[in-house]
Coordinates of C-alpha atoms in Angstrom, one line a residue:
Chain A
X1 CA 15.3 -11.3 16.7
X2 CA 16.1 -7.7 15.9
X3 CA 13.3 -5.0 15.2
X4 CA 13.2 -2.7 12.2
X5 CA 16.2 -0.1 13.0
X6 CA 16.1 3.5 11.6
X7 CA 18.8 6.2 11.7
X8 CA 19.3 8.5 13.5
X9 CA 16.6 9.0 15.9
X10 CA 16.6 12.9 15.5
X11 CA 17.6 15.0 13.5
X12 CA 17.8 19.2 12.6
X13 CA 18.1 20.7 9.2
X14 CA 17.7 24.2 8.0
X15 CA 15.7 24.6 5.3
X16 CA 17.0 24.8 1.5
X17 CA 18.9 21.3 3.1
X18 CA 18.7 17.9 2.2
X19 CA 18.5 14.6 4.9
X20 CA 18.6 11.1 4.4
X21 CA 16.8 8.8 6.4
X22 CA 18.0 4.9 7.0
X23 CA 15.8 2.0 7.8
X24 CA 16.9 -1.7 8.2
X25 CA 14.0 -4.3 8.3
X26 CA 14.0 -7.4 10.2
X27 CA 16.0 -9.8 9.2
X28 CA 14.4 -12.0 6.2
X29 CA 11.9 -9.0 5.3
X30 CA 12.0 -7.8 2.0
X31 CA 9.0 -5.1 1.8
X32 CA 9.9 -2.0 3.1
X33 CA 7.0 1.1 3.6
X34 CA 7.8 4.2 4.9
X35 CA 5.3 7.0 6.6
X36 CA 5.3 10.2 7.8
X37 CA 3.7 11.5 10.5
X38 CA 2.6 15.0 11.6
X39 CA 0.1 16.0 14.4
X40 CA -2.2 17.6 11.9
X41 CA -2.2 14.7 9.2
X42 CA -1.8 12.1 11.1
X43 CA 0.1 9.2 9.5
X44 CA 0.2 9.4 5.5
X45 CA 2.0 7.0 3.0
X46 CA 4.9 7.9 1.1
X47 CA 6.2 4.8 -0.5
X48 CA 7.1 1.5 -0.2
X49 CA 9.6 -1.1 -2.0
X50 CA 9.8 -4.4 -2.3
X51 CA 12.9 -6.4 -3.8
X52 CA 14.4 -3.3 -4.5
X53 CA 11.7 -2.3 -6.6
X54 CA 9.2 1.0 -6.0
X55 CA 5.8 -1.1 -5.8
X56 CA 3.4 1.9 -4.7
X57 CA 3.8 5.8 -3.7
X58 CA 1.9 8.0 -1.7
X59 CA 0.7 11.8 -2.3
X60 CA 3.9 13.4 -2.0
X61 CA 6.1 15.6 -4.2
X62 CA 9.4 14.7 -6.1
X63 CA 11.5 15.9 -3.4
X64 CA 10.7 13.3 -1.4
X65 CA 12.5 10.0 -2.9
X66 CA 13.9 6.9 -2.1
X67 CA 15.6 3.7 -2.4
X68 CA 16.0 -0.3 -1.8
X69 CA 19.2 -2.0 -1.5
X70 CA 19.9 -5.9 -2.1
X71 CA 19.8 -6.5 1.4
X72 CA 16.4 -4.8 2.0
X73 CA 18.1 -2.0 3.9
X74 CA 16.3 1.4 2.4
X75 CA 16.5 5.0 2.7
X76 CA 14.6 7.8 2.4
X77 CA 15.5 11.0 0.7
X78 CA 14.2 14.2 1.3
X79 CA 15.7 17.5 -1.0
X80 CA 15.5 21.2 -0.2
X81 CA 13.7 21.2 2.9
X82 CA 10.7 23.2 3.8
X83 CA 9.5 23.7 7.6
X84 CA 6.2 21.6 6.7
X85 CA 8.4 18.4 6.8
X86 CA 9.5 18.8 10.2
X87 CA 7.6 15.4 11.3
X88 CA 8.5 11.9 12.3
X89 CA 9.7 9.4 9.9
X90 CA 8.5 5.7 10.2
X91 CA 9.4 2.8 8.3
X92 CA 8.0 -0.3 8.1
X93 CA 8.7 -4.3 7.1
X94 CA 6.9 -6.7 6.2
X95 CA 7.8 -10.4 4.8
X96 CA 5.7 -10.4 1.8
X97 CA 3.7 -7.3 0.3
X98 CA 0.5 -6.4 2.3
X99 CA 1.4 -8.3 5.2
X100 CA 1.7 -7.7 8.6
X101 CA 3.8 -4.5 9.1
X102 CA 6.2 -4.2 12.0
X103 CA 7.2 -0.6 12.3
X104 CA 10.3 1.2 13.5
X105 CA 10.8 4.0 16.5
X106 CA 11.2 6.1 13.8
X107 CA 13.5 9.5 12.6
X108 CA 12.2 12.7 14.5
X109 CA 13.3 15.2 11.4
X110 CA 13.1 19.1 12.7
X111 CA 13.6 21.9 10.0
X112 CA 14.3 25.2 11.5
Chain B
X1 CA -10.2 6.3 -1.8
X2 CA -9.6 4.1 1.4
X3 CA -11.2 6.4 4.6
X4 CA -10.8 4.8 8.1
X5 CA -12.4 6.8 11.4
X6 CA -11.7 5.9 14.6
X7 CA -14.2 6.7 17.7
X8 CA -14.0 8.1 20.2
X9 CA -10.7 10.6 19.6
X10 CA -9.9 10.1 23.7
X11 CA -10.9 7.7 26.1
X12 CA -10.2 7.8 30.0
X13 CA -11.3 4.8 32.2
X14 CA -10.7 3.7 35.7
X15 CA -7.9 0.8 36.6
X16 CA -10.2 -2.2 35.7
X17 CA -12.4 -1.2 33.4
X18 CA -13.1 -3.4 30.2
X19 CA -13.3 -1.0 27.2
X20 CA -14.0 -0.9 23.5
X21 CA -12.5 0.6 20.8
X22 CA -14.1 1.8 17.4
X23 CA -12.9 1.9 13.9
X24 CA -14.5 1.9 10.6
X25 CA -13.7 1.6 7.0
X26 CA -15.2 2.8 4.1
X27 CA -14.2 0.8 1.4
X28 CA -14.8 -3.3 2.5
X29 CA -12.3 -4.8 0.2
X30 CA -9.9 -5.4 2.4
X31 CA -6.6 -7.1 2.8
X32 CA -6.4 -7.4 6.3
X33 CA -6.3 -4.9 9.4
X34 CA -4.3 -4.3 11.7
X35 CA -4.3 -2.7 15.2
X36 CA -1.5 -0.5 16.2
X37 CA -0.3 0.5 20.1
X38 CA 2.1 4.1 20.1
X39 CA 3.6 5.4 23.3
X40 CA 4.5 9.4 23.1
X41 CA 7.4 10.2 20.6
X42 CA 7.6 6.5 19.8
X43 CA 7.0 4.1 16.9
X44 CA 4.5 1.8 16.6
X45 CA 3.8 -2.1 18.4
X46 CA 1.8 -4.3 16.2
X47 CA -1.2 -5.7 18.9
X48 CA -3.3 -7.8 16.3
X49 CA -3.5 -8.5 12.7
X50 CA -6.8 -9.5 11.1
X51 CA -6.6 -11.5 8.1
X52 CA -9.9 -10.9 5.9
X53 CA -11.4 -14.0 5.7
X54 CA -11.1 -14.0 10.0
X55 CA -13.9 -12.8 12.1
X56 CA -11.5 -12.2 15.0
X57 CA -8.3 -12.3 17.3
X58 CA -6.8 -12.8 20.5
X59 CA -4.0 -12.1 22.4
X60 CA -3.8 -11.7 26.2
X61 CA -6.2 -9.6 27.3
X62 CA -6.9 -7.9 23.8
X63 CA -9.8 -9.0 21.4
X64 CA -10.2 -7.8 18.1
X65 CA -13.2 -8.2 15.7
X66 CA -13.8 -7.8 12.1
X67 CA -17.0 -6.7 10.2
X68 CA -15.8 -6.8 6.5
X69 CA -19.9 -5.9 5.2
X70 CA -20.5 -3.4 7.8
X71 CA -16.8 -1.7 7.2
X72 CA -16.3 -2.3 11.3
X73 CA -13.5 -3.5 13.5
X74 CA -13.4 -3.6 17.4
X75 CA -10.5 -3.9 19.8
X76 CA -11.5 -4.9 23.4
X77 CA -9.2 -4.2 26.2
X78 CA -10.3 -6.5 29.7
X79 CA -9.3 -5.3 32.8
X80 CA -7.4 -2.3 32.0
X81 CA -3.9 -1.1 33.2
X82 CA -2.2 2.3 33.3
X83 CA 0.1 0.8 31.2
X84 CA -2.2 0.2 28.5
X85 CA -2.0 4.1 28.1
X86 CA -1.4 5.0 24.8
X87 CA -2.7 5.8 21.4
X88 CA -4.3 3.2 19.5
X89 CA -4.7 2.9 15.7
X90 CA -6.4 1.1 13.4
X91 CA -5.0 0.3 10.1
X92 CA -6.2 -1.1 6.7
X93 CA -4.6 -2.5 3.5
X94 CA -7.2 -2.4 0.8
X95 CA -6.8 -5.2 -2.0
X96 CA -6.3 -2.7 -4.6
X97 CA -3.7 -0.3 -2.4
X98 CA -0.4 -1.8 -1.2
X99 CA -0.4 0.8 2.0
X100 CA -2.0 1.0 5.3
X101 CA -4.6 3.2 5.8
X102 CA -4.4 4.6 9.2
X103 CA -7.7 6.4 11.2
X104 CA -6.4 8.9 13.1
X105 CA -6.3 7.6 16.7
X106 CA -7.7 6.9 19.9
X107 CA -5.7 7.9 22.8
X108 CA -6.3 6.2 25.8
X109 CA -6.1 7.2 29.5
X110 CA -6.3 4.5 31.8
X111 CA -6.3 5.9 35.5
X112 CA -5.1 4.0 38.5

């Protein structure tokens, strides 16, 4: 069966821009989690939804936002860019909350 | 707060070699754990997922362990390949925290 697909791989932005990130889960999933990773923080939590509802939310300011859809599908929002988000973007599905998580290949999002 | 350390940070090994991973948790209510695989630039392959109430699991040549009291959890590699390069993380969901807690890697150099 199909993995967990995000769009587009890579991506550059300028700063002051906005990007939105897509993830579809594997088929029958309904918890979607997305992470961000950066070589000095390592992987960090921004958010994840489940039945199109925002169940939990990570450290991360209001400019980074997003969104579930009826068929699971979610996206990820990012406003006026800053340089410091250049990182890559994984998502995440699960069946059910809190279990096992089968990640994406992820977004590669560079702000110059 | 949920703190998970990995040891060592890099690991090199002949062809061959059995090996053992380290990662620890501070806080022992658990979910379940789960151990990661990422190749360079890529996303991440779910290897194993502990369940709590489970001491351990198997899959091919990878064995992984859980300590719930001592906050432990070991992933043994038999008879390592170069393939098995990579960066390895451990990852927790806490019962009060719908999120994975990720240490921050060990990456692994197996040489042929």
């Amino acid at each position: 069966k199909a993995g967990v697909t995000q769009t587009p791989r890579y991506l550059i932005k300028t700063r002051g821009q906005q990007v939105t990130l897509s993830c579809s889960p594997i088929s029958g999933h309904r918890s979607v989690s997305w992470y961000q990773q950066t070589p000095g923080q390592g992987l960090q939590f921004l958010f994840e939804y489940f039945s199109e509802t925002q169940r939990n939310k990570g450290n991360f300011p209001g400019r980074f936002s997003g969104r579930q859809f009826s068929n699971s599908r979610s996206e990820m929002n990012v406003s006026t860019l800053e340089l410091g988000d250049s990182a890559l973007y994984l998502c995440a599905s699960s069946l059910a909350e809190m279990a096992e998580a089968f990640f994406g290949q992820g977004t590669r999002l560079t702000v110059v | 707060k949920q703190e998970v350390t990995q040891i060592p940070a890099a690991l090199s090994v002949p062809e061959g070699e059995n090996l053992v991973l380290n990662c620890s948790f501070t806080d022992s209510a658990i979910y379940n754990l789960q151990w990661f695989r990422q190749d360079p630039g890529k996303g991440l392959t779910s290897l194993l997922l502990i369940q709590s109430s489970q001491r351990e699991q198997t899959s091919g040549r990878l064995n992984a362990s859980l300590d719930k009291s001592s906050g432990r959890s070991t992933l043994y590699i038999a008879a390592s390949q170069p393939g098995d390069s990579a960066t390895y993380l451990c990852a927790v969901i806490s019962g009060s925290a719908r999120q994975l807690t990720f240490g921050s890697g060990t990456q692994l150099t197996v040489l042929p």
